[in-house]
Amino acid sequence: MHLHKYEKYWLAFGVGSLIVFLLITGIMAFHNGSHPPSAKNTINYEKVDEIAPFNNPGVHKVEGKDWDYEAVVVASAFYYDPPILEVPVGAKVKFIATSKDVVHGFEVAGTNINMMLEPGYISEYVTTVDKVGEYLIVCNEYCGVGHAQMHSMLKVVEPK
Amino acid sequence: MANKNHSDGDLKGTFYLVMALGVFIVVVWGLCFGLFLDRF
């Protein structure tokens, strides 16, 4: 098969780009541990309020774990509990959330935190909050008539 | 030889367009990836 030299150039460019993209994806996943938010843990969605850690929603300092804080959030139509999360800048935070009724979203606008909250499943995401600011948390899964009003706030503040 | 040059000339525009499109895609991808890395 005869290939024109220009065809060889753009085939090399295309294949090279593909290899670079796959390498970056592989390095991000296996070396940097960048994964989609997990939902491998299950929960009885009818008894969320009675089951730890969702019986005590909020931000809690933890010891002896790979992260400094746990931000526990319970979503239900059409609000988040707690309504405001406040964490110190530089802290490694594990966001743990679930839904009590229907599918909700948990997107912290302007960040990479974006989880789907499904009834019966626990969604988790670990990140280091390294920029001070107030970040709007919105539901990005249509959940009913109050969906547009379903929001919360993540405050990243200077350590006290 | 004359045919070869003629063929090269026909593909030159296509080659530049394909490479420009490829570079554009790579640059946009790089900007999006930079945004992902910059955010927490």
Short mmCIF file of N, CA and C in Angstrom, two decimals, chain A residues 4-7 9-10 13 17 20-21 24-25 28 32 34 95 108-113 125 127-131 135 154 156, chain B residues 4-5 7-16 18-27 29-30 33 35-40:
data_model
loop_
_atom_site.label_atom_id
_atom_site.label_comp_id
_atom_site.label_asym_id
_atom_site.label_seq_id
_atom_site.Cartn_x
_atom_site.Cartn_y
_atom_site.Cartn_z
N HIS A 4 1.19 8.40 0.91
CA HIS A 4 1.81 9.67 0.60
C HIS A 4 2.56 10.17 1.83
N LYS A 5 3.61 10.94 1.62
CA LYS A 5 4.40 11.37 2.79
C LYS A 5 3.57 12.24 3.74
N TYR A 6 2.64 13.04 3.21
CA TYR A 6 1.80 13.85 4.10
C TYR A 6 0.87 12.97 4.92
N GLU A 7 0.39 11.90 4.27
CA GLU A 7 -0.46 10.96 5.02
C GLU A 7 0.32 10.34 6.17
N TYR A 9 2.74 11.78 7.76
CA TYR A 9 2.91 12.82 8.79
C TYR A 9 1.67 12.91 9.68
N TRP A 10 0.48 12.99 9.04
CA TRP A 10 -0.68 13.18 9.91
C TRP A 10 -1.11 11.90 10.59
N PHE A 13 1.10 12.03 13.58
CA PHE A 13 0.58 13.04 14.51
C PHE A 13 -0.62 12.49 15.28
N SER A 17 -0.61 11.63 19.17
CA SER A 17 -1.53 12.32 20.08
C SER A 17 -2.31 11.33 20.91
N VAL A 20 -0.14 9.94 23.62
CA VAL A 20 0.08 10.94 24.68
C VAL A 20 -1.15 11.04 25.57
N PHE A 21 -2.35 11.14 24.96
CA PHE A 21 -3.58 11.25 25.75
C PHE A 21 -3.78 10.02 26.64
N ILE A 24 -1.35 10.15 29.56
CA ILE A 24 -1.77 11.11 30.59
C ILE A 24 -2.94 10.54 31.40
N THR A 25 -3.89 9.93 30.72
CA THR A 25 -5.03 9.32 31.42
C THR A 25 -4.55 8.21 32.37
N MET A 28 -2.69 9.77 35.35
CA MET A 28 -3.64 10.41 36.27
C MET A 28 -4.38 9.36 37.10
N ASN A 32 -1.57 9.20 40.04
CA ASN A 32 -2.12 10.30 40.84
C ASN A 32 -3.42 9.90 41.55
N SER A 34 -6.47 9.60 40.41
CA SER A 34 -7.63 10.40 40.02
C SER A 34 -8.72 9.49 39.46
N PHE A 95 -15.49 14.31 51.12
CA PHE A 95 -16.91 14.60 51.03
C PHE A 95 -17.65 13.26 50.97
N VAL A 108 -19.93 21.29 43.24
CA VAL A 108 -19.38 22.50 43.83
C VAL A 108 -18.85 23.34 42.68
N ALA A 109 -19.58 24.39 42.35
CA ALA A 109 -19.27 25.17 41.16
C ALA A 109 -17.86 25.76 41.22
N GLY A 110 -17.15 25.66 40.13
CA GLY A 110 -15.79 26.21 40.05
C GLY A 110 -14.73 25.28 40.58
N THR A 111 -15.10 24.04 40.92
CA THR A 111 -14.14 23.05 41.39
C THR A 111 -14.35 21.75 40.61
N ASN A 112 -13.55 20.73 40.93
CA ASN A 112 -13.72 19.42 40.28
C ASN A 112 -14.68 18.51 41.05
N ILE A 113 -15.27 19.02 42.14
CA ILE A 113 -16.16 18.19 42.96
C ILE A 113 -17.52 18.13 42.27
N TYR A 125 -15.74 11.65 47.74
CA TYR A 125 -14.73 12.32 46.91
C TYR A 125 -13.73 12.99 47.86
N THR A 127 -10.44 15.50 48.30
CA THR A 127 -9.65 16.53 47.63
C THR A 127 -9.04 17.47 48.67
N THR A 128 -8.01 18.19 48.25
CA THR A 128 -7.40 19.20 49.11
C THR A 128 -7.91 20.57 48.67
N VAL A 129 -8.61 21.24 49.58
CA VAL A 129 -9.19 22.54 49.23
C VAL A 129 -8.09 23.60 49.39
N ASP A 130 -7.56 24.07 48.28
CA ASP A 130 -6.37 24.93 48.36
C ASP A 130 -6.62 26.37 47.91
N LYS A 131 -7.88 26.75 47.81
CA LYS A 131 -8.17 28.15 47.44
C LYS A 131 -9.28 28.69 48.33
N TYR A 135 -17.96 28.79 47.57
CA TYR A 135 -18.30 28.02 46.37
C TYR A 135 -19.75 27.53 46.48
N LEU A 154 -20.14 25.98 50.06
CA LEU A 154 -18.88 25.51 50.64
C LEU A 154 -18.01 26.74 50.88
N VAL A 156 -14.43 27.99 52.05
CA VAL A 156 -13.03 27.66 52.35
C VAL A 156 -12.42 28.89 52.98
N LYS B 4 4.45 13.06 -9.40
CA LYS B 4 4.67 13.07 -7.96
C LYS B 4 4.53 14.49 -7.40
N ASN B 5 5.18 15.47 -8.08
CA ASN B 5 5.09 16.85 -7.64
C ASN B 5 3.65 17.35 -7.68
N SER B 7 1.00 15.57 -7.34
CA SER B 7 0.28 14.94 -6.24
C SER B 7 0.60 15.64 -4.91
N ASP B 8 1.88 15.96 -4.68
CA ASP B 8 2.27 16.67 -3.46
C ASP B 8 1.53 17.99 -3.33
N GLY B 9 1.49 18.70 -4.44
CA GLY B 9 0.83 20.00 -4.43
C GLY B 9 -0.64 19.87 -4.11
N ASP B 10 -1.29 18.83 -4.59
CA ASP B 10 -2.72 18.65 -4.33
C ASP B 10 -3.00 18.42 -2.84
N LEU B 11 -2.08 17.76 -2.18
CA LEU B 11 -2.32 17.39 -0.78
C LEU B 11 -1.78 18.42 0.23
N LYS B 12 -1.05 19.41 -0.26
CA LYS B 12 -0.43 20.35 0.67
C LYS B 12 -1.48 21.11 1.49
N GLY B 13 -2.51 21.59 0.82
CA GLY B 13 -3.57 22.33 1.53
C GLY B 13 -4.27 21.45 2.54
N THR B 14 -4.58 20.23 2.13
CA THR B 14 -5.22 19.28 3.05
C THR B 14 -4.34 19.02 4.26
N PHE B 15 -3.05 18.85 3.98
CA PHE B 15 -2.10 18.58 5.06
C PHE B 15 -2.08 19.72 6.08
N TYR B 16 -1.98 20.95 5.60
CA TYR B 16 -1.94 22.10 6.51
C TYR B 16 -3.23 22.20 7.31
N VAL B 18 -5.40 19.78 8.08
CA VAL B 18 -5.49 18.68 9.06
C VAL B 18 -4.57 18.95 10.25
N MET B 19 -3.36 19.41 9.98
CA MET B 19 -2.42 19.67 11.07
C MET B 19 -2.91 20.85 11.93
N ALA B 20 -3.45 21.88 11.28
CA ALA B 20 -3.98 23.03 12.03
C ALA B 20 -5.13 22.59 12.92
N LEU B 21 -6.01 21.75 12.38
CA LEU B 21 -7.14 21.24 13.17
C LEU B 21 -6.63 20.40 14.34
N GLY B 22 -5.64 19.56 14.06
CA GLY B 22 -5.05 18.72 15.12
C GLY B 22 -4.42 19.56 16.21
N VAL B 23 -3.67 20.57 15.82
CA VAL B 23 -3.03 21.45 16.81
C VAL B 23 -4.10 22.18 17.63
N PHE B 24 -5.16 22.64 16.97
CA PHE B 24 -6.25 23.32 17.67
C PHE B 24 -6.87 22.39 18.73
N ILE B 25 -7.14 21.13 18.33
CA ILE B 25 -7.73 20.17 19.27
C ILE B 25 -6.79 19.93 20.45
N VAL B 26 -5.51 19.76 20.17
CA VAL B 26 -4.54 19.50 21.24
C VAL B 26 -4.44 20.71 22.18
N VAL B 27 -4.42 21.91 21.62
CA VAL B 27 -4.32 23.11 22.46
C VAL B 27 -5.55 23.26 23.34
N TRP B 29 -7.61 20.90 24.29
CA TRP B 29 -7.56 19.82 25.29
C TRP B 29 -6.60 20.21 26.42
N GLY B 30 -5.43 20.76 26.04
CA GLY B 30 -4.44 21.17 27.04
C GLY B 30 -4.99 22.24 27.97
N PHE B 33 -7.42 20.59 30.35
CA PHE B 33 -6.68 19.78 31.33
C PHE B 33 -6.01 20.69 32.36
N LEU B 35 -7.16 23.56 33.32
CA LEU B 35 -8.25 24.01 34.21
C LEU B 35 -8.55 22.94 35.25
N PHE B 36 -8.58 21.67 34.81
CA PHE B 36 -8.83 20.56 35.73
C PHE B 36 -7.75 20.49 36.80
N LEU B 37 -6.48 20.67 36.41
CA LEU B 37 -5.38 20.58 37.38
C LEU B 37 -5.39 21.78 38.32
N ASP B 38 -5.82 22.93 37.82
CA ASP B 38 -5.79 24.15 38.63
C ASP B 38 -6.86 24.13 39.71
N ARG B 39 -7.99 23.48 39.42
CA ARG B 39 -9.09 23.43 40.38
C ARG B 39 -8.86 22.34 41.41
N PHE B 40 -9.53 22.49 42.60
CA PHE B 40 -9.44 21.41 43.57
C PHE B 40 -10.66 20.53 43.49
#
